Coordinates of C-alpha atoms in Angstrom, one line a residue:
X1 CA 0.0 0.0 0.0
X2 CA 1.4 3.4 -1.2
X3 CA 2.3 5.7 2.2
X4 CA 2.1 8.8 -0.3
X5 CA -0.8 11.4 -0.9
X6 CA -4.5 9.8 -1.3
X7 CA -5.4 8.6 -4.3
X8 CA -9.1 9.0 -3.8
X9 CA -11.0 12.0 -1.2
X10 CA -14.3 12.6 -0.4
X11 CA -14.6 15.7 2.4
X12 CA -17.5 16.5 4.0
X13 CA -20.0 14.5 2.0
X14 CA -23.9 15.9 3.0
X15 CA -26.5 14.5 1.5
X16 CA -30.3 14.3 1.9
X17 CA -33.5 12.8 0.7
X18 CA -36.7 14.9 1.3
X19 CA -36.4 15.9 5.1
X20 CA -34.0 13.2 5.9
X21 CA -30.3 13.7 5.8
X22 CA -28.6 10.5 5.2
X23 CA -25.1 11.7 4.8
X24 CA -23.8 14.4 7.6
X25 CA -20.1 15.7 6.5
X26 CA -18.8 11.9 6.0
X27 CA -15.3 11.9 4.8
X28 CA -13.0 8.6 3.4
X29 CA -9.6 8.2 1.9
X30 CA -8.3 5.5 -0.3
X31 CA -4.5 5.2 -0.9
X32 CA -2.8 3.4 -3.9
X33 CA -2.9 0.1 -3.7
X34 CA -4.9 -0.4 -0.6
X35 CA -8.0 -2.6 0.4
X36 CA -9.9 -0.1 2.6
X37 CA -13.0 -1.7 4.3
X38 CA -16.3 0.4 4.5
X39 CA -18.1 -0.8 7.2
X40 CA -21.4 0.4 9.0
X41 CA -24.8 -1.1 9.6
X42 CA -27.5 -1.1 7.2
X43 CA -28.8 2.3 6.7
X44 CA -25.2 3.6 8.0
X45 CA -25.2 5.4 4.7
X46 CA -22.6 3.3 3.1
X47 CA -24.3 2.8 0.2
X48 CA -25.4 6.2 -0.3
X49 CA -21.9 7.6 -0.1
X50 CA -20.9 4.9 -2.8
X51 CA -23.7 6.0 -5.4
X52 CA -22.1 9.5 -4.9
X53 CA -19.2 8.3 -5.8
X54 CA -20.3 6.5 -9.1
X55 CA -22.8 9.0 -9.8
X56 CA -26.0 7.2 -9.1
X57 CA -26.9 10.6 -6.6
X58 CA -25.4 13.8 -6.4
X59 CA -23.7 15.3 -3.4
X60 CA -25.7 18.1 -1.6
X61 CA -22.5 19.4 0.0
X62 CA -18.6 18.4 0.1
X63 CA -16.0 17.7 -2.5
X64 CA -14.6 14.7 -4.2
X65 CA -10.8 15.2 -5.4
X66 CA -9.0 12.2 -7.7
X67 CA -4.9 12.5 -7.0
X68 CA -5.6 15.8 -5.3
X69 CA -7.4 17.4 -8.4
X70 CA -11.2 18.3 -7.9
X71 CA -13.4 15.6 -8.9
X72 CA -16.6 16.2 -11.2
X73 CA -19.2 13.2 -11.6
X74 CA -22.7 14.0 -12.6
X75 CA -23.6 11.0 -13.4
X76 CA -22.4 6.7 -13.8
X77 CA -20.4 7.2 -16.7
X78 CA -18.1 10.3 -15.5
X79 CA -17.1 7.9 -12.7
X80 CA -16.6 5.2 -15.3
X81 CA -14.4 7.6 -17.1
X82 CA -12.0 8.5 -14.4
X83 CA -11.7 4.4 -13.4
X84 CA -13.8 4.0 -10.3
X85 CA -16.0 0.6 -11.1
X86 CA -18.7 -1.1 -8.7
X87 CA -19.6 -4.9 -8.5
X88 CA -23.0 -4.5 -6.6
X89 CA -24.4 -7.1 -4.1
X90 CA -26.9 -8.0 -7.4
X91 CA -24.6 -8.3 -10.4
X92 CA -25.2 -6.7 -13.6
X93 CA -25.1 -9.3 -16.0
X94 CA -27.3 -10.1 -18.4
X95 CA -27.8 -14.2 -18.2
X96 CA -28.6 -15.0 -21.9
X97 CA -25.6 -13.3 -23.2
X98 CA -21.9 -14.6 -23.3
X99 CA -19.6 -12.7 -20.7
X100 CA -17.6 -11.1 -23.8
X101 CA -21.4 -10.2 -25.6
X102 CA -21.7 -8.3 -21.6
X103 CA -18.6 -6.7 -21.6
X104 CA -19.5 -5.7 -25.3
X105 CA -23.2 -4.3 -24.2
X106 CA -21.3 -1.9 -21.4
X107 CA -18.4 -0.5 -23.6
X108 CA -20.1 2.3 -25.3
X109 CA -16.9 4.8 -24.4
X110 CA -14.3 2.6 -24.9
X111 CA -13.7 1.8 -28.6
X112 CA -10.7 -0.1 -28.0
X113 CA -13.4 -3.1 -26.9
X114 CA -16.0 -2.8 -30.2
X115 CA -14.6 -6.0 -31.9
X116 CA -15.8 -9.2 -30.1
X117 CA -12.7 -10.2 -31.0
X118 CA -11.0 -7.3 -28.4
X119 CA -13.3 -8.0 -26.2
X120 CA -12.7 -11.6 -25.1
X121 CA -8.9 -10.5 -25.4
X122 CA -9.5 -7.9 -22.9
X123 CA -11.5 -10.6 -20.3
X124 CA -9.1 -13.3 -20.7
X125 CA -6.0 -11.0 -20.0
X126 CA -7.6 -9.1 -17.3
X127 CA -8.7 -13.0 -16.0
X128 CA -5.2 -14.1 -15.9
X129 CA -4.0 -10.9 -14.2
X130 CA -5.7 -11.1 -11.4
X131 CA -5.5 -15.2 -10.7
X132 CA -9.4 -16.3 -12.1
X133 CA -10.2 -18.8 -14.3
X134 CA -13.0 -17.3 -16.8
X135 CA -14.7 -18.5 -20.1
X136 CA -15.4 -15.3 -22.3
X137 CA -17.8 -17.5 -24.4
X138 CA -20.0 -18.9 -21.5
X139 CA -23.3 -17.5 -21.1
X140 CA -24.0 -16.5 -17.8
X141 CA -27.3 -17.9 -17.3
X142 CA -25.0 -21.3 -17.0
X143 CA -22.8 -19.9 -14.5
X144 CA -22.6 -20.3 -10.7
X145 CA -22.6 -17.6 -8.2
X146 CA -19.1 -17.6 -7.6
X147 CA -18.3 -17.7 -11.3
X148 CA -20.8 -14.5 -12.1
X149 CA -19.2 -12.4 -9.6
X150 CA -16.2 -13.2 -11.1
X151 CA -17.3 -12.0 -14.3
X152 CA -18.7 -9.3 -13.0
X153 CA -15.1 -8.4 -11.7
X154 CA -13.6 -9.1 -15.0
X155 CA -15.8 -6.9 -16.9
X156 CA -15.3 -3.7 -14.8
X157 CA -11.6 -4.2 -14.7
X158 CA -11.7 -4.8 -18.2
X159 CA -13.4 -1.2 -18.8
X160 CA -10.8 0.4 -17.1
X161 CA -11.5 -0.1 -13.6
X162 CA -8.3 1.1 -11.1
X163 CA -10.8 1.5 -8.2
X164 CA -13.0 -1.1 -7.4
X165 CA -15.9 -0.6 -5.2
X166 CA -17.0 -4.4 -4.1
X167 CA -20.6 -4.7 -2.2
X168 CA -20.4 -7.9 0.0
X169 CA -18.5 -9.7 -2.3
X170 CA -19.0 -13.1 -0.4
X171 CA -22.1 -12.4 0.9
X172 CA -23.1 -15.5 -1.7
X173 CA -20.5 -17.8 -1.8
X174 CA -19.0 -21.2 0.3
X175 CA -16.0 -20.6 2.9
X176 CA -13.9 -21.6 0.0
X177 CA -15.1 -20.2 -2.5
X178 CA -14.8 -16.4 0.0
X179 CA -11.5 -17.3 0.8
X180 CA -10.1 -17.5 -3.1
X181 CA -12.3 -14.2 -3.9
X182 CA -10.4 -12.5 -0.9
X183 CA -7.1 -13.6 -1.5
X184 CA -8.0 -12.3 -5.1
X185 CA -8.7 -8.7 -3.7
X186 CA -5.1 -8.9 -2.5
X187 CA -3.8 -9.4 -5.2
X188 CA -5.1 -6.8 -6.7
X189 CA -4.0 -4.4 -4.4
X190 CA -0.9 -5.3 -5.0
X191 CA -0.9 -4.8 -8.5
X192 CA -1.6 -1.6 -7.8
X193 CA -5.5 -1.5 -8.0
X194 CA -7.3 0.2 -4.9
X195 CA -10.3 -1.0 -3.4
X196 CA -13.3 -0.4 -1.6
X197 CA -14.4 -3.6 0.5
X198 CA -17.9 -3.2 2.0
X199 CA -18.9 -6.2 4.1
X200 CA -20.9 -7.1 7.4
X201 CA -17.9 -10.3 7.6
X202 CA -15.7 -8.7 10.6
X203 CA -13.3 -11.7 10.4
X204 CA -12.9 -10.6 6.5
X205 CA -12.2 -6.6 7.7
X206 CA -9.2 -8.0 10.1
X207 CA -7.8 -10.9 7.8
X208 CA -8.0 -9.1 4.4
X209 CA -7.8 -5.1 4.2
X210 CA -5.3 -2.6 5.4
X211 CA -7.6 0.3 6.7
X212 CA -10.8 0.5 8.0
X213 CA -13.5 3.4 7.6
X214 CA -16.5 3.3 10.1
X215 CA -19.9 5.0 9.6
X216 CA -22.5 5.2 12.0
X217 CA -26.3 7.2 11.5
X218 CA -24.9 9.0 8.3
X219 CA -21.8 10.2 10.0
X220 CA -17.8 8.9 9.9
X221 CA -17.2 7.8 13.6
X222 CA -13.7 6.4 12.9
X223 CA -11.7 7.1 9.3
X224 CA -8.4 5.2 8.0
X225 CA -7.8 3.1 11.2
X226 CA -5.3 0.4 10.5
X227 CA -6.8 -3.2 11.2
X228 CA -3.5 -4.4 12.6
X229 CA -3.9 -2.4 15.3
X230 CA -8.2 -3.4 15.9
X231 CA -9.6 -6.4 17.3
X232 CA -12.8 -7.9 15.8
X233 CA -14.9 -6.7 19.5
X234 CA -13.5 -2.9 18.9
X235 CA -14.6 -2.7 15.5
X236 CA -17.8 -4.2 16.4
X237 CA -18.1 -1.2 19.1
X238 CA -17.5 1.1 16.9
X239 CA -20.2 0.3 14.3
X240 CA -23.1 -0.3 17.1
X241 CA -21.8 2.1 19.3
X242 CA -21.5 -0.4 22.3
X243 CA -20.4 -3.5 23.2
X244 CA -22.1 -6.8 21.6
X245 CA -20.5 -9.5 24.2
X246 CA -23.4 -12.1 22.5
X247 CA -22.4 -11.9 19.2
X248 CA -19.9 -14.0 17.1
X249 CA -17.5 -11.8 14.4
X250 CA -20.3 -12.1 12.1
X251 CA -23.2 -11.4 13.9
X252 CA -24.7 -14.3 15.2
X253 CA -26.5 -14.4 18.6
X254 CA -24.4 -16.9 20.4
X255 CA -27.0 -16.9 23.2
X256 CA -29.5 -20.3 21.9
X257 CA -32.8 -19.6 22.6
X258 CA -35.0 -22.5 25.0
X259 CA -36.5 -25.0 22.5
X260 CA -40.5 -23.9 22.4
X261 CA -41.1 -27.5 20.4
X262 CA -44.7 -28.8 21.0
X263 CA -43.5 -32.5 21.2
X264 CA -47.2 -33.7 20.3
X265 CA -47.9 -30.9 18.3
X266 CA -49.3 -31.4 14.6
X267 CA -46.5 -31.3 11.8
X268 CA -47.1 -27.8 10.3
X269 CA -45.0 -28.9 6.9
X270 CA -44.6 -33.1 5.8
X271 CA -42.8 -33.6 3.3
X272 CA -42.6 -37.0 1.7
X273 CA -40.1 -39.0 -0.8
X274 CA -40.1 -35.3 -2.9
X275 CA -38.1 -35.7 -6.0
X276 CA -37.9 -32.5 -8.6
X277 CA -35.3 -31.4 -11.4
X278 CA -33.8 -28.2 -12.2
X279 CA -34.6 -26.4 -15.3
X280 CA -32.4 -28.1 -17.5
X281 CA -33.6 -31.1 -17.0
X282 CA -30.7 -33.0 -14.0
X283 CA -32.0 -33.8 -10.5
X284 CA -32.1 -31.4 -8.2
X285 CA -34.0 -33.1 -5.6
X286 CA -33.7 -36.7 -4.4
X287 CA -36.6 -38.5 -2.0
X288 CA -36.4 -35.7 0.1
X289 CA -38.4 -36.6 3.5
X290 CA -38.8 -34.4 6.1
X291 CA -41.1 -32.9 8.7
X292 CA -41.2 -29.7 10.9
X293 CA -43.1 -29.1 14.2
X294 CA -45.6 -26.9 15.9
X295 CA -42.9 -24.4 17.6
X296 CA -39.5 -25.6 16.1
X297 CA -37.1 -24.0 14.3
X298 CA -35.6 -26.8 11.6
X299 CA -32.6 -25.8 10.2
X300 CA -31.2 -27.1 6.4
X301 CA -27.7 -26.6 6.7
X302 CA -25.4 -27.8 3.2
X303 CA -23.6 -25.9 0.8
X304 CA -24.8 -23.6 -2.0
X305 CA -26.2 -24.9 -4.7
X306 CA -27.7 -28.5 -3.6
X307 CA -31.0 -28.6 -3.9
X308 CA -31.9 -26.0 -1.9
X309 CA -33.0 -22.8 -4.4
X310 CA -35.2 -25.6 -5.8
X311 CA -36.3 -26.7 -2.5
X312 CA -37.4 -23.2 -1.7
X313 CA -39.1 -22.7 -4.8
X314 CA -41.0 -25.5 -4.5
X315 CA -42.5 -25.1 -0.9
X316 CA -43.3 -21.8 -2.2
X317 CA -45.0 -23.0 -4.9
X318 CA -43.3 -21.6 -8.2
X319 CA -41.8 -25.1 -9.0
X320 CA -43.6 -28.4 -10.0
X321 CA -42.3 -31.3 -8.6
X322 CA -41.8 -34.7 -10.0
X323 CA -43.1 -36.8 -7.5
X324 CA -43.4 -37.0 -3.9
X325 CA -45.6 -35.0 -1.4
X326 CA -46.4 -31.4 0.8
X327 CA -48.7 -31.3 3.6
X328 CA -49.2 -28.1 5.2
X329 CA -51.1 -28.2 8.2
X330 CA -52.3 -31.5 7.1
X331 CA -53.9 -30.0 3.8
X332 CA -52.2 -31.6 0.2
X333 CA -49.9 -28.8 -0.8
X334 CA -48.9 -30.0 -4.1
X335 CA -50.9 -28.1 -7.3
X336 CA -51.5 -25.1 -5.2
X337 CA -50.6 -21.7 -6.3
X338 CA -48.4 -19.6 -4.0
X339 CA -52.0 -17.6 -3.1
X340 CA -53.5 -20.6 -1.9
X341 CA -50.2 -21.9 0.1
X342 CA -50.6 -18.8 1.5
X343 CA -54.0 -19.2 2.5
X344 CA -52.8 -22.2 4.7
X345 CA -50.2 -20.1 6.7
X346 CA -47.3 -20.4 4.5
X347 CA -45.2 -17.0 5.1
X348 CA -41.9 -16.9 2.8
X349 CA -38.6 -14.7 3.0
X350 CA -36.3 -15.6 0.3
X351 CA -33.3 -15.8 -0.4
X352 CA -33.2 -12.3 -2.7
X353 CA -35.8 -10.2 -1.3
X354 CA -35.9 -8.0 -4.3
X355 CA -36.1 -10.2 -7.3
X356 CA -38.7 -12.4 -5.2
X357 CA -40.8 -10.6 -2.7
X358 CA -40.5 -6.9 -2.8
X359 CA -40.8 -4.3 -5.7
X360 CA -37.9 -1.7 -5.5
X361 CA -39.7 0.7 -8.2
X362 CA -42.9 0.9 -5.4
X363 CA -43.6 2.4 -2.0
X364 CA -43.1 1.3 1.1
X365 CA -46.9 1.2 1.7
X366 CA -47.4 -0.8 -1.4
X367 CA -44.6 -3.3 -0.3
X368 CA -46.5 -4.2 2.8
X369 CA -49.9 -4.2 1.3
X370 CA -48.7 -6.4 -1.9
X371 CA -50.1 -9.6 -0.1
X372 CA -53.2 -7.8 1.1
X373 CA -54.9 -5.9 -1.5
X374 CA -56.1 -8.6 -3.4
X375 CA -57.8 -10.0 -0.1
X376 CA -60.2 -7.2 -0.3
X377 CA -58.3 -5.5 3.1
X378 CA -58.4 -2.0 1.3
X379 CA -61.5 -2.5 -0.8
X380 CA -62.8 -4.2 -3.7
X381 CA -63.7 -1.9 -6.3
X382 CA -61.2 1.2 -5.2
X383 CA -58.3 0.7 -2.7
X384 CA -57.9 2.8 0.2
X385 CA -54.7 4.4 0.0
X386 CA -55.4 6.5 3.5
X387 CA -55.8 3.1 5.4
X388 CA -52.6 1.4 3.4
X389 CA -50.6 4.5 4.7
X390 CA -51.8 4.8 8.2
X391 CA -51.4 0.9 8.5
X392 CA -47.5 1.4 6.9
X393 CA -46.4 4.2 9.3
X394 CA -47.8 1.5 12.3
X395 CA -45.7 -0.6 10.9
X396 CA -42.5 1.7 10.6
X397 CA -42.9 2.4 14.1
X398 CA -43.0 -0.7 15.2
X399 CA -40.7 -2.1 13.8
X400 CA -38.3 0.6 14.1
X401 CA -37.6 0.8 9.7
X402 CA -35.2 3.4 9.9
X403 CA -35.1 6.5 7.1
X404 CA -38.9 4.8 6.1
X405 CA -41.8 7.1 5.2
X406 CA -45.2 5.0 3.6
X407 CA -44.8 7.0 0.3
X408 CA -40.7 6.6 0.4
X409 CA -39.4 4.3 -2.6
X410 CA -38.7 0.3 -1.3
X411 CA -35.6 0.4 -3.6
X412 CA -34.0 3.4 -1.2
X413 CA -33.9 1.6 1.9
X414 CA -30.6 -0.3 3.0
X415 CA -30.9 -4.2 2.9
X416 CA -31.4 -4.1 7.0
X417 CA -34.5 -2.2 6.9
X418 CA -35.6 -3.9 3.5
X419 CA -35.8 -7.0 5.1
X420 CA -37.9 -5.3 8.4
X421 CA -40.1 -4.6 5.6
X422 CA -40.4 -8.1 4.2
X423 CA -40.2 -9.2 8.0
X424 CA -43.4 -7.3 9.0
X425 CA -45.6 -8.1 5.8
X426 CA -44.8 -12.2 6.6
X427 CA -45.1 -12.5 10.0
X428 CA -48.4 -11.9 10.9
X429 CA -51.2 -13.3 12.4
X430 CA -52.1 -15.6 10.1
X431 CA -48.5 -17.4 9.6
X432 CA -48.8 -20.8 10.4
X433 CA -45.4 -21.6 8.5
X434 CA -41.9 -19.7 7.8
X435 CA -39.8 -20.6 5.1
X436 CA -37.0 -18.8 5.7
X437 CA -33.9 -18.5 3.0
X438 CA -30.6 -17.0 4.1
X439 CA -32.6 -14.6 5.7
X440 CA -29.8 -12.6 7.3
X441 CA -27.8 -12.8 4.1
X442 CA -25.9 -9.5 3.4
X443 CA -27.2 -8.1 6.7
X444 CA -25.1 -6.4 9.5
X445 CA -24.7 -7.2 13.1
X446 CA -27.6 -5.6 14.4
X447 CA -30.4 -6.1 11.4
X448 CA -29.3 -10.4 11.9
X449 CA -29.9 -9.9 15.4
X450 CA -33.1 -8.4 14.7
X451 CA -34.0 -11.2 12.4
X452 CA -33.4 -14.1 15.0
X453 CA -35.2 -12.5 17.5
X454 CA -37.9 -12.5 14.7
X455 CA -37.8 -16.1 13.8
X456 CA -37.5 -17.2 17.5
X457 CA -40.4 -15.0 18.8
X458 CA -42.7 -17.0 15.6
X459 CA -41.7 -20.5 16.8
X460 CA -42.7 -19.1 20.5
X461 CA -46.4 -18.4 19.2
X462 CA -46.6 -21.5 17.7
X463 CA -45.4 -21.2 14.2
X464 CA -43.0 -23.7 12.6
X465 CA -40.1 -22.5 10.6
X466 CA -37.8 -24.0 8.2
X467 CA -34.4 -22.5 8.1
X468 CA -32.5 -22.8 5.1
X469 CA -29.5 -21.5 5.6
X470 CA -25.3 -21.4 4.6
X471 CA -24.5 -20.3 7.6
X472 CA -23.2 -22.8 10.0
X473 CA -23.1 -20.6 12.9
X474 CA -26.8 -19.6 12.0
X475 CA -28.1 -22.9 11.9
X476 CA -26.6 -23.7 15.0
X477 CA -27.8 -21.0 16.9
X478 CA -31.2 -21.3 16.1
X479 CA -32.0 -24.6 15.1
X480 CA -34.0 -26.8 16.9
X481 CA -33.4 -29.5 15.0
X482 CA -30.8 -29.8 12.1
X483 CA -31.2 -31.2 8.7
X484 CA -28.2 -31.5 6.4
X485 CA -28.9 -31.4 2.5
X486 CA -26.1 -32.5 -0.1
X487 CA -26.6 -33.4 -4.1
X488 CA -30.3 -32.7 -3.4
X489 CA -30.4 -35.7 -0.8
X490 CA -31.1 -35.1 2.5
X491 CA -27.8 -37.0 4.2
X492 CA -29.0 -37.0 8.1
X493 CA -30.6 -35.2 10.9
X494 CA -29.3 -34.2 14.1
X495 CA -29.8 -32.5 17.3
X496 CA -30.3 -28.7 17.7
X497 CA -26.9 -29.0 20.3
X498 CA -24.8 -30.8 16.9
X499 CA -21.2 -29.3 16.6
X500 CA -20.1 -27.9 13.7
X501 CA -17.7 -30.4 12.7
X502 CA -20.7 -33.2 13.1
X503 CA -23.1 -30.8 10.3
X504 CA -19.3 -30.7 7.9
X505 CA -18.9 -34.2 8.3
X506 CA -22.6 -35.1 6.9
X507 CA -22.3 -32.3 4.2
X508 CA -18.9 -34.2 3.0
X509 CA -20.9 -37.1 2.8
X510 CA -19.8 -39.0 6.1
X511 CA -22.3 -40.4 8.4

């Protein structure tokens, strides 16, 4: 990391939306060849400071200077220009083209890339560079996760990219797959590249960057602090402004909650000898059995990418299966649509919030009346848009939606307070079941705290709640039960107490 003048500095940043300032004289530095972690919790402003950055929003106050020289962006492709590129937490990619036909698609000012012929030149030498294996002719509908972001990666660099903003870059992968994508942000550092690393992963901020940046309600609490010098618990302190003795370096409650499980209680979901296939045609479920309780919390632990997307689409009732069965509260689930499972008491939170369950585009008040309105709730003939607003700001206040107004845009709220959106809309009164998918996924300390107490507090009034979930340490501390899925099969069950090393050593495949 260059010890010389800042390559990148933003002073003073304000900025704000209506009546709420979001951004209150925030400043950050990047050196030359530095990974500098951005950290915060949801709604910290993190995001918004970014978009200023790349253009997306313009700053109401403060200055941005590039090697000491004011810095003018107006709007994405001034920022572009000058060689500041963003891999979001939702990639940009466009599945039915090839990764060179995406690189082509974004490389309207850069005429050296017009030929596909420069283009797949310019991904495989930027590939090699940086240490990733890439195929420029793949389409990216075929790719993995890991492989898309990537990509993703690829292209930016390839348009010119020498800072790189990264947006929870392993938010979505395996422990192995994170650790080659971090090591890979070294490297670029040390090529020379700087870059922005904004993750909730504390162990990543202390293992992986050089400085750390802290925001806190819109304002810098702590700027350029060397990690070598911070221990995971101080960082943590800083970000929620106390101490958070309970939770582990990422955020999980360490504190298990007492098992509410009615042992006689009715199975809420049965599933039987459930087979499906994926959409081109190859298993992706096996004679999956399994049931979940009145009051427990069953947790699907297994690695990315084994059934369990299909899994959860089929519960929820946007995927056909091939044979088998789904009882929900002892009713045949099977050939229902997702309005009738719902009608049952099936409540889902997905995996991706906002390519499945909320609409970025709409209000907030919409969001929370999308499941609703066609109930009659607000009327028949012509909705009541008083009541959906009144019922919305209950709902902001209660559950404490920070920087949320009823007529304020869902795609302007920070992942944390999106998912107290999707939180209050599922879990009402009428939930009998919660299919939850990674639902703490991309989330900070504090919002994953707020969404176990959540799923707890729903097994406590009864409800029973299937917990698919990555996250070891998740499962573990809130599973009742534990279920471990591999290839689509369903390798064992084990107790809520399991160790870690017994869940690894049935996702390997050992009993």
């Amino acid at each position: 990391m260059s010890q010389g003048s800042p390559l990148l500095t933003l002073s003073a940043i304000d900025k704000s939306f209506d009546i709420h300032r979001v951004l209150n004289s925030v400043s950050f530095e990047l050196a030359r060849g530095e990974v500098h972690a951005l950290l915060g919790e949801n709604g910290a402003g993190k995001s918004t400071l970014m978009n200023i950055l790349i253009g997306v929003y313009s700053a109401d106050a403060g200055k941005l200077e590039l090697e000491g020289k004011p810095l003018k962006i107006g709007k994405p492709s001034d920022s572009a220009r000058q060689g500041i590129g963003m891999v979001h937490q939702h990639f940009r990619l466009v599945d039915r083209l090839t990764l060179t036909e995406n690189l082509l698609l974004a490389a309207d000012d850069h005429p050296q890339l017009k030929s596909r012929a420069a283009a797949r030149e310019a991904l495989l030498n930027t590939a090699k560079e940086i240490g990733f294996t890439l195929n420029p002719d793949c389409q990216v509908g075929e790719l993995s996760v890991a492989e898309k972001q990537r990509a993703e990666i690829c292209k930016v660099l390839a348009l010119g990219a020498r800072i790189l903003i990264l947006d929870e870059p392993t938010a979505v992968l395996t422990d192995s797959e994170a650790s080659s994508m971090l090591a890979a942000i070294r490297r670029m550092a040390e090529s020379g590249r700087s870059i922005i690393l904004i993750t909730h992963k504390l162990r990543e901020v202390v293992g992986f960057s050089h400085r750390v940046t802290i925001m806190r309600r819109g304002e810098t609490v702590a700027a350029g602090l060397d990690t070598s010098d911070l221990s995971i618990e101080k960082i943590s302190s800083l970000m929620m402004g106390s101490s958070s003795t309970s939770l582990s370096p990422d955020g999980i409650d360490s504190k298990k909650a007492p098992s509410n499980v009615q042992e006689h209680g009715p199975d809420l979901l049965a599933i039987s000898h459930l087979n499906a296939r994926r959409d081109d045609g190859a298993p992706a479920l096996t004679d999956v059995s399994l049931r979940v309780r009145a009051g427990e919390i069953l947790g699907l632990a297994g690695v990315g990418g084994n059934g369990q997307h299909e899994l959860t689409e089929l519960l929820s009732g946007i995927r056909s299966a091939s044979s088998g069965s789904v009882m929900i509260d002892g009713a045949d689930a099977l050939g229902l649509s997702p309005r009738q499972r719902r009608k049952l008491g099936l409540r889902v939170i997905p995996a991706d919030r906002m390519a499945s369950a909320l609409v970025s585009d709409l209000s907030i008040a919409a969001n929370l009346s999308l499941t609703s309105v066609v109930s009659g709730r607000f009327g028949r003939l012509w909705l009541n848009r008083r009541r959906m607003q009144r019922e919305a700001q209950a709902s902001i206040e209660q559950h404490e939606i920070a920087g949320a107004r009823p007529s304020g845009r869902m795609g302007l709220l920070s992942g944390g307070n999106a998912q107290k959106v999707l939180l209050a809309r599922e879990i009402d009164s009428g939930m009998k079941l919660l299919l939850a998918h990674s639902p703490t996924r991309g989330l900070d300390i504090r919002a994953s705290a707020l969404v176990h107490q959540r799923l707890r507090e729903a097994a406590a009034k009864g409800a029973a709640c299937l917990l698919v979930s990555e996250d070891v340490e998740e499962i573990m501390a809130l599973s009742d039960r534990i279920c471990v899925i591999s290839a689509g099969k369903i390798m064992g069950e084990l107790p809520g107490d399991a160790s870690a090393a017994d869940i690894g050593r049935l996702i390997l495949g050992h009993e």
